[in-house]
C-alpha atoms as one frame of an Amber mdcrd trajectory, in Angstrom:
protein
  98.228  80.958 109.820 100.307  79.261 110.192 103.948  81.368 109.144 105.206
  80.403 107.352 105.727  83.203 104.864 107.245  82.316 101.325 109.910  84.787
 102.004 113.409  83.596 103.217 114.569  82.006  99.942 118.581  83.437  99.877
 118.291  83.147  95.453 122.295  83.397  95.258 123.030  86.265  97.361 126.510
  86.683  98.081 127.284  85.698 101.674 128.918  87.893 104.580 131.980  86.702
 107.257 132.684  83.704 105.209 136.512  83.063 105.018 138.754  80.948 102.958
 137.645  77.598 104.875 133.656  78.815 104.528 134.170  78.832 100.285 133.204
  74.798  99.509 130.100  75.545 102.705 129.202  79.943 100.364 128.843  77.724
  97.025 126.288  74.940  98.506 124.645  76.931  99.523 124.570  79.271  96.822
 123.431  76.568  94.613 120.687  75.409  96.674 118.891  78.330  97.584 118.807
  79.383  94.063 116.020  76.611  93.929 115.185  74.977  97.156 112.573  76.582
  99.547 113.509  76.409 103.550 111.466  74.783 106.224 109.700  78.088 107.188
 108.929  78.952 103.167 105.527  78.106 103.576 102.199  79.663 103.171 101.051
  81.619 105.625  98.588  80.966 108.424  95.465  83.072 109.289  96.514  82.061
 112.858  94.313  84.593 115.219  91.318  85.203 116.768  87.656  84.526 115.114
  85.740  87.348 113.869  83.064  89.565 115.671  81.165  86.875 117.247  78.546
  88.025 119.473  76.868  85.389 120.878  75.762  84.542 124.549  75.764  81.806
 126.847  72.897  80.960 128.978  74.155  82.844 132.674  74.973  79.224 134.205
  77.283  77.720 132.122  80.172  75.409 132.963  82.853  78.051 135.067  84.983
  74.155 135.962  85.616  74.163 132.037  87.018  76.914 131.369  89.437  77.073
 134.067  90.594  73.984 132.737  91.630  75.577 129.608  93.023  78.410 130.959
  95.396  76.437 133.272  96.078  74.263 130.220  97.528  76.629 127.933  98.892
  78.992 130.314 100.750  76.315 131.721 102.372  75.032 128.593 102.898  78.289
 127.140 104.848  79.800 130.465 106.459  76.568 130.347 107.672  76.704 127.053
 108.782  80.752 127.047 111.058  79.803 130.456 112.660  77.162 127.729 113.716
  78.979 125.214 113.667  83.058 124.110 115.112  82.642 120.719 113.793  84.652
 118.070 110.139  83.727 115.091 107.787  84.656 112.350 104.349  87.175 111.379
 101.511  85.990 111.601  97.978  86.994 108.938  94.851  87.704 110.753  91.082
  88.539 109.155  89.457  91.454 109.887  87.278  91.669 113.188  90.069  89.264
 114.840  90.469  91.837 117.611  86.427  91.757 118.129  86.089  89.603 121.397
  82.537  86.901 121.595  81.148  86.478 124.577  82.487  84.577 127.841  81.858
  80.556 127.724  81.304  80.831 123.993  83.320  77.633 121.953  84.332  77.806
 118.266  85.150  75.449 116.355  86.939  76.734 112.599  88.153  75.227 109.850
  90.412  77.753 107.557  91.215  76.408 103.800  93.643  78.507 101.845  94.895
  78.353  98.177  98.206  80.605  96.856 100.025  80.539  93.366 103.479  82.228
  92.868 105.290  82.185  90.167 109.036  83.947  90.441 111.411  84.315  92.879
 112.824  87.532  93.451 116.355  89.019  94.590 116.602  92.827  95.453 113.225
  93.589  93.862 113.934  92.148  90.811 112.550  89.399  89.709 114.788  86.369
  88.938 113.845  84.880  85.197 113.429  81.228  84.943 112.534  80.886  88.579
 110.832  78.077  90.215 107.126  78.552  91.415 104.954  77.494  94.011 101.568
  76.765  94.649 100.095  75.734  98.266  97.184  73.866  99.086  96.440  74.652
 103.473  93.748  73.590 106.078  93.839  74.439 109.292  91.203  73.005 111.763
  90.970  75.133 115.133  89.218  75.468 118.314  88.909  78.526 120.804  87.078
  78.816 124.093  86.118  82.104 125.455  85.930  83.234 128.990  86.837  85.234
 131.572  89.964  85.879 134.081  90.755  88.493 137.052  88.134  90.742 135.192
  89.664  90.415 131.183  88.697  88.012 128.481  91.104  85.399 127.618  90.550
  82.978 124.586  93.119  80.060 124.872  92.912  77.698 121.564  94.720  75.212
 119.432  95.374  75.280 115.525  96.056  72.305 113.584  97.498  73.049 110.076
  97.946  70.792 107.184  98.151  71.009 103.534 100.508  70.481 100.813 103.253
  72.105  98.322 104.098  71.809  94.872 107.474  73.241  93.119 106.532  74.216
  89.597 108.432  75.465  86.470 111.924  73.926  88.261 112.118  70.642  86.606
 110.623  68.837  89.532 113.940  70.454  92.091 111.912  71.602  94.203 109.423
  68.793  94.171 106.455  68.538  97.080 105.614  67.783 100.231 102.117  67.186
 102.132 101.277  66.144 105.506 100.924  68.021 109.006 102.909  71.360 109.893
 103.888  72.429 113.598 100.858  72.970 115.831 100.494  76.449 117.073  98.858
  77.233 121.138  97.739  80.609 121.631  95.562  82.790 124.458  94.729  85.979
 123.601  93.805  88.886 126.454  92.076  92.152 126.123  93.300  94.864 127.979
  90.689  96.714 126.674  87.104  95.560 126.127  84.373  98.050 125.053  81.538
  97.052 123.095  79.291 100.078 123.609  81.937 102.329 122.747  83.153  99.653
 119.557  87.130  99.602 120.832  88.595  96.499 121.860  92.698  95.646 122.201
  94.352  92.412 122.899  97.912  90.789 123.228  98.292  87.746 121.952 101.283
  84.498 121.949 101.562  82.746 120.091 103.924  79.553 119.989 104.799  76.841
 117.383 105.700  73.384 118.913 108.036  71.457 116.330 105.676  68.413 115.835
 104.860  68.960 111.659 106.252  66.957 108.983 110.149  67.777 108.333 113.242
  65.889 106.070 115.850  68.095 106.022 116.734  65.924 102.730 113.396  67.534
 100.947 113.437  71.259  99.290 109.544  71.854 100.703 108.871  70.868 104.169
 105.696  71.509 105.846 106.741  71.728 109.427 110.195  73.904 110.604 112.132
  71.763 113.003 112.250  74.401 115.329 110.238  76.425 117.828 109.054  79.827
 117.928 107.400  82.578 119.362 104.849  85.545 117.862 103.778  88.366 119.783
 100.716  90.216 118.507  98.954  93.180 119.350  95.679  94.002 118.240  93.612
  97.300 118.367  89.951  98.054 116.910  88.025 100.754 117.097  84.393 102.229
 115.284  84.474 105.040 112.775  81.449 106.690 112.808  78.172 104.349 112.881
  79.498 101.746 110.677  83.136 101.645 109.525  85.140  99.645 111.830  89.121
 100.264 111.668  91.728  97.198 112.849  95.664  97.574 113.415  97.656  95.301
 114.544 101.550  94.209 114.879 103.690  91.626 116.149 106.992  90.305 116.152
 108.189  86.421 115.647 111.653  85.296 117.027 112.838  81.736 116.024 114.416
  78.949 117.409 117.425  77.073 115.562 117.006  74.473 113.506 120.126  72.163
 113.621 119.250  69.824 110.892 118.714  71.996 107.819 119.291  70.601 104.267
 121.541  67.231 102.797 124.192  68.700 104.882 122.479  69.604 108.517 123.417
  72.680 108.602 122.903  75.161 111.651 119.763  77.625 110.704 119.413  80.584
 112.748 116.789  83.611 112.010 116.612  87.222 113.405 113.328  88.502 114.532
 110.448  89.556 111.477 107.566  91.611 111.932 104.167  92.490 110.549 102.002
  95.429 110.420  98.591  95.209 109.242  95.363  97.129 109.007  91.901  96.800
 107.789  88.469  97.912 107.235  85.164  96.982 107.614  81.770  97.834 106.431
  78.598  96.168 107.546  75.949  95.595 104.869  73.525  93.755 107.440  73.990
  92.650 110.874  74.881  89.620 109.385  77.095  90.436 106.774  80.012  92.835
 106.280  83.084  93.432 103.393  86.868  94.267 104.494  89.703  95.378 103.088
  93.046  95.156 103.704  96.678  96.110 103.879  99.559  94.397 105.393 103.765
  94.934 104.992 106.600  92.470 106.621 110.437  93.302 107.148 113.126  91.471
 109.005 113.769  88.007 108.971 117.334  87.657 107.846 118.544  83.905 107.891
 122.447  82.562 108.541 123.107  79.691 107.401 126.535  77.876 110.141 128.290
  81.429 110.107 127.211  83.066 107.062 124.244  86.166 107.372 122.788  85.958
 103.945 121.290  89.569 103.861 118.165  88.617 102.951 115.927  90.690 105.451
 112.179  90.495 104.441 110.121  93.923 102.543 107.078  93.004 101.151 103.648
  93.874 100.965 100.217  92.583  99.977  96.605  93.620  99.806  93.336  91.550
 100.478  89.464  92.489 100.231  86.579  89.851 101.109  83.259  89.298 103.207
  82.264  87.460 106.649  78.391  86.449 106.346  76.696  84.603 108.939  74.233
  82.811 106.676  72.689  80.658 109.630  72.371  82.055 113.218  75.633  80.186
 114.336  77.533  79.306 111.279  79.449  81.933 109.347  81.907  81.996 106.250
  84.465  84.734 105.175  86.319  84.680 101.947  88.853  87.135 100.916  91.578
  87.261  98.057  94.813  88.971  97.575  98.177  88.835  96.089 101.446  90.645
  97.069 101.537  94.289  96.175 105.640  94.402  96.499 108.563  91.684  97.835
 112.198  92.143  97.961 113.579  88.219  98.652 111.730  85.182  97.373 108.799
  84.345  96.279 105.629  86.781  95.378 102.234  85.925  95.504  99.971  86.528
  92.376  96.916  85.330  93.767  95.362  83.919  97.227  92.541  82.402  98.127
  91.794  82.233 101.766  87.809  80.448 102.933  87.013  80.188 106.605  83.908
  78.197 107.878  83.346  79.445 111.700  80.685  77.569 113.920  79.552  78.301
 116.988  79.185  75.862 119.958
């Protein structure tokens, strides 16, 4: 989850709209961009909905608790949306995430993610002698499902943390560890037809700029800016067993007024992501899944200079999800980038997720 993708490295790309007064700033940006990872250059967080939890809670479960959850997240999201509306970034999901759990189900989740990146790319070409980046990311997540006005909803909070390590760069990138920006979300299912194996939901995500950030560091887990992501997901059965998951999202970004050693103002255009998965159940408690994802957009701007670094990247993933106990699930996926236009290319990724039903 948590964009949050290791893409927007500018790698010496010529800047646009720079006059004579901006030549010094242009040179500084080029020098920094070759080695530095900006504050949103972090590993992708799987910040979406848990997979295929269908346990039923007793009919007398406490409705008051559910209403408190809904009211809290609703107020937080509404307040944030009224206070800003600027452009943000894409969110990876797991296959089956848009299959909702039963009302009054509470989930606790732990994500562990490891990724290796060996080279930077510019215009689709690998830069020789470029830096590498390893990331070890964890996410704690709490989710509660309920019904509101006849629709299934799931207010939740995600707390990412971890470590970033630069490689092959003589220490120019360095490392960083700590908390990333917390994420608030509340998906709502507009279509919930388990008997037909059809589901459609919309999820707003709010990234709160409380993570670890130091403008003098090349690597940061926090981004020092607000972000908002809106994602739509659709699930349908194909035949008796196979299931298809489709999702698309847009991220809009707030401004970071303290970017880099010179405290430049950093802006970013909206970015987009499109994802698709196929799932096949081997048993009632075990399935296999494969997926493809494509991301685009997100051009960066430093002060008055657009960097012409819009993202176009694609990747694959494959894995499984297994309820090895009645209320405990283990999910794992591996993957790597297929193509990257600008920034780091992931050579390998391992995601592990442990889910507990309460």
